[in-house]
Coordinates of C-alpha atoms and ligand atoms in Angstrom, one line a residue:
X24 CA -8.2 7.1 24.9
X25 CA -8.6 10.6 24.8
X26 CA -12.2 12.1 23.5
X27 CA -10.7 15.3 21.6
X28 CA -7.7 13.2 20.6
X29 CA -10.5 10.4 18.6
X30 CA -12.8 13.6 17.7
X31 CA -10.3 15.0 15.2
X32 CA -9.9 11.9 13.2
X33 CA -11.9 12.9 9.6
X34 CA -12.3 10.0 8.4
X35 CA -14.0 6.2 10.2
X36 CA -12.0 5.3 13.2
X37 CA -12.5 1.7 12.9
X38 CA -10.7 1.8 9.4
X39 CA -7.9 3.2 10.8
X40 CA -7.7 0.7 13.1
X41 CA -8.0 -2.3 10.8
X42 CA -5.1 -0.5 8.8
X43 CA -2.8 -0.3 12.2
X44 CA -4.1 -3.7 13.1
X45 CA -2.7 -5.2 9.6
X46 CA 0.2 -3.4 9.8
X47 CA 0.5 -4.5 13.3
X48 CA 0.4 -8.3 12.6
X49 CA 3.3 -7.8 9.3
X50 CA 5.5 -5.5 11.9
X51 CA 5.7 -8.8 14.3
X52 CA 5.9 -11.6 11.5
X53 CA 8.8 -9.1 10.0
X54 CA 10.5 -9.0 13.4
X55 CA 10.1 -12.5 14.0
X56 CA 11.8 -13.3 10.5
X57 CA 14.9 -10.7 10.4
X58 CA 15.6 -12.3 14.1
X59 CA 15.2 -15.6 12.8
X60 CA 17.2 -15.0 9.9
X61 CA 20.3 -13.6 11.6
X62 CA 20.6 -16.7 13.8
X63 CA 20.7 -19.0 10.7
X64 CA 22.7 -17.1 7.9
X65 CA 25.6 -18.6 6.6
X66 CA 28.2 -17.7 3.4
X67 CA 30.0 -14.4 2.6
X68 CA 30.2 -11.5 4.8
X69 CA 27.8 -13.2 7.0
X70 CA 28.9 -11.1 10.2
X71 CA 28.0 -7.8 7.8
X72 CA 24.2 -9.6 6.9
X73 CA 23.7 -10.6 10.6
X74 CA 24.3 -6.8 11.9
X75 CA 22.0 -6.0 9.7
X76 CA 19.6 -8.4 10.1
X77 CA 19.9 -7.6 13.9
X78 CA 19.5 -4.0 13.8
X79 CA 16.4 -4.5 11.7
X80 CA 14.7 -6.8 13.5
X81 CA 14.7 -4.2 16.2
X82 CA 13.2 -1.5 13.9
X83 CA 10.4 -3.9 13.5
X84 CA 9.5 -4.2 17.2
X85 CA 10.0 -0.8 17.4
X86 CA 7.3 -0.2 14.7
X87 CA 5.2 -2.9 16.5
X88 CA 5.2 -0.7 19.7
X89 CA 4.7 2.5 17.6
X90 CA 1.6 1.4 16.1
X91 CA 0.1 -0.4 19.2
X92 CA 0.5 2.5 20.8
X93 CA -1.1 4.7 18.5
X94 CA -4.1 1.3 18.0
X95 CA -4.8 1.9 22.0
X96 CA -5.3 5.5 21.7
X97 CA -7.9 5.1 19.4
X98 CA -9.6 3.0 21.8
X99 CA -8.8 0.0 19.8
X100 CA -7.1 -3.1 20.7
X101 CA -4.0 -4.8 19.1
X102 CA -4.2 -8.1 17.5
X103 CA -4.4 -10.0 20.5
X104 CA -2.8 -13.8 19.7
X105 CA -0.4 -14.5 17.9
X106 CA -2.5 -17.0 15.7
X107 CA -4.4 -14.3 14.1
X108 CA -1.0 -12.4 13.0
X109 CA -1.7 -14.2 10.0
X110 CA -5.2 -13.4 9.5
X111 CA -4.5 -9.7 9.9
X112 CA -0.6 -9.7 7.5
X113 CA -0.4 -7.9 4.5
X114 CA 3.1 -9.4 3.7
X115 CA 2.7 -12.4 5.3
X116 CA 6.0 -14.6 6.8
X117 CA 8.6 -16.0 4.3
X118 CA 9.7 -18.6 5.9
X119 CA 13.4 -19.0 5.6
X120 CA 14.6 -22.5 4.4
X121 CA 17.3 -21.5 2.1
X122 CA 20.2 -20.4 4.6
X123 CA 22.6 -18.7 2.1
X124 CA 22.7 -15.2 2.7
X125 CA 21.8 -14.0 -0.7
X126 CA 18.5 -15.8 -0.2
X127 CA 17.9 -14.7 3.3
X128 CA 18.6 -10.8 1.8
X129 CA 16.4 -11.7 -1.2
X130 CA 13.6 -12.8 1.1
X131 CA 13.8 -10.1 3.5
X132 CA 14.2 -7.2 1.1
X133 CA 10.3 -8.5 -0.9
X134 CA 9.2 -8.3 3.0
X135 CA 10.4 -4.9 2.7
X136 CA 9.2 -3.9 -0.6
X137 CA 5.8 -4.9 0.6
X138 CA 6.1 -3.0 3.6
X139 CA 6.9 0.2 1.8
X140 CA 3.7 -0.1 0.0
X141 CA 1.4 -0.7 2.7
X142 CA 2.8 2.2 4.2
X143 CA 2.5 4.3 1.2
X144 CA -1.1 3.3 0.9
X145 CA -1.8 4.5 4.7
X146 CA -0.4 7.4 4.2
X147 CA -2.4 7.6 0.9
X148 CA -5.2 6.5 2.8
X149 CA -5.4 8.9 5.6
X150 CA -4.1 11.7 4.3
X151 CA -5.5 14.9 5.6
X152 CA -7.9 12.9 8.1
X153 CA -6.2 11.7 10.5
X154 CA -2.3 13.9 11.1
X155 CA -1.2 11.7 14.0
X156 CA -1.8 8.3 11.9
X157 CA 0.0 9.9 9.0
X158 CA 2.8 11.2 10.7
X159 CA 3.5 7.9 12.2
X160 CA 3.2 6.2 9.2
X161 CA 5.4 8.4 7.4
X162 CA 8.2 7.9 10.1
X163 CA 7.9 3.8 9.8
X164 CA 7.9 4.4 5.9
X165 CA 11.8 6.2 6.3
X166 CA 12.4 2.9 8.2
X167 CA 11.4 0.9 5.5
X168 CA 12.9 2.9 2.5
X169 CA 16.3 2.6 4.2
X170 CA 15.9 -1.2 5.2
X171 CA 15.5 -2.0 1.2
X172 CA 18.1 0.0 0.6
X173 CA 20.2 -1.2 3.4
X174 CA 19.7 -5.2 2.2
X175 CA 20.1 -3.9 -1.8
X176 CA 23.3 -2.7 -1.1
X177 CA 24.7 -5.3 0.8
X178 CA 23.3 -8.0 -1.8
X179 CA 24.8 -6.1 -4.6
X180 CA 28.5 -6.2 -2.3
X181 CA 28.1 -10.1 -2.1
X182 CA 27.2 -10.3 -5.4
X183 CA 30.1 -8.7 -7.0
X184 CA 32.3 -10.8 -4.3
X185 CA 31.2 -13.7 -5.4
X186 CA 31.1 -13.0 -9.2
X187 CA 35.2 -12.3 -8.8
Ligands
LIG6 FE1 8.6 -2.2 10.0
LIG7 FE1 11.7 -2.9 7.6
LIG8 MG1 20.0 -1.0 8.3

């Protein structure tokens, strides 16, 4: 944790850090359901939803790493069992029991809707008090923006498919 680094945050550090923390918790229950999901699709252009179920799961570990990262350099701590993921989540886990990939999209594109607003709200939130938060925030947001549109696109494909 670096002293200047901490300094330069405007705003209470320990806010921040229950904002990464919460984000932190929905960035593993996300990753843990998009990985999930691709295993158990089935139905139409299944290969399509499972490349894209893949590729997304990785973003969310990604973002998991990002904001760890940026939680420790705070001189905070991330969420530190997996038990409390769900006292922490913002979006929760929607668990998938419907395997048919329409559902599976539907599911995972409210997980992404959700995420693009507790994004929004960080970036809301620590605008012009703390530039490194917001910047990272803002990058995980273009993530997030694309993955609905990403999962709304390929729904829509099925759809009309299947309406033929
Ligand atoms: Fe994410
Ligand atoms: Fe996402
Ligand atoms: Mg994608």
């Amino acid at each position: 944790m670096g002293t200047r680094g901490i300094e330069i945050v405007n705003m209470d550090v320990n806010r921040v850090l229950e904002l990464l923390n919460r984000a932190f918790a929905d960035e593993w229950l996300a990753y843990y359901q998009y990985w999930l999901g691709a295993k158990v699709v089935a139905g139409p252009m299944k290969e399509a939803a499972i490349a894209e179920l893949i590729e997304h799961a990785n973003d969310e570990l990604r973002h998991a790493d990002m904001v760890a990262n940026r939680i420790i350099q705070l001189g905070g701590e991330p969420v530190m069992s997996p038990k409390m993921w769900f006292d922490f989540t913002n979006c929760g886990y929607d668990q998938p029991s419907d395997y048919f990939v329409k559902k599976i999209l539907e599911q995972n594109i409210k997980g992404e809707q959700c995420a693009i607003n507790v994004y929004n709200d960080i970036i809301k939130e620590v605008s012009q008090k703390d530039h490194v938060t917001y910047n990272l925030a803002l990058q995980i947001l273009e993530d997030e923006v694309e993955h609905e549109e990403d999962l709304q696109s390929l729904l829509e494909d099925i759809s009309v498919m299947l309406n033929k």
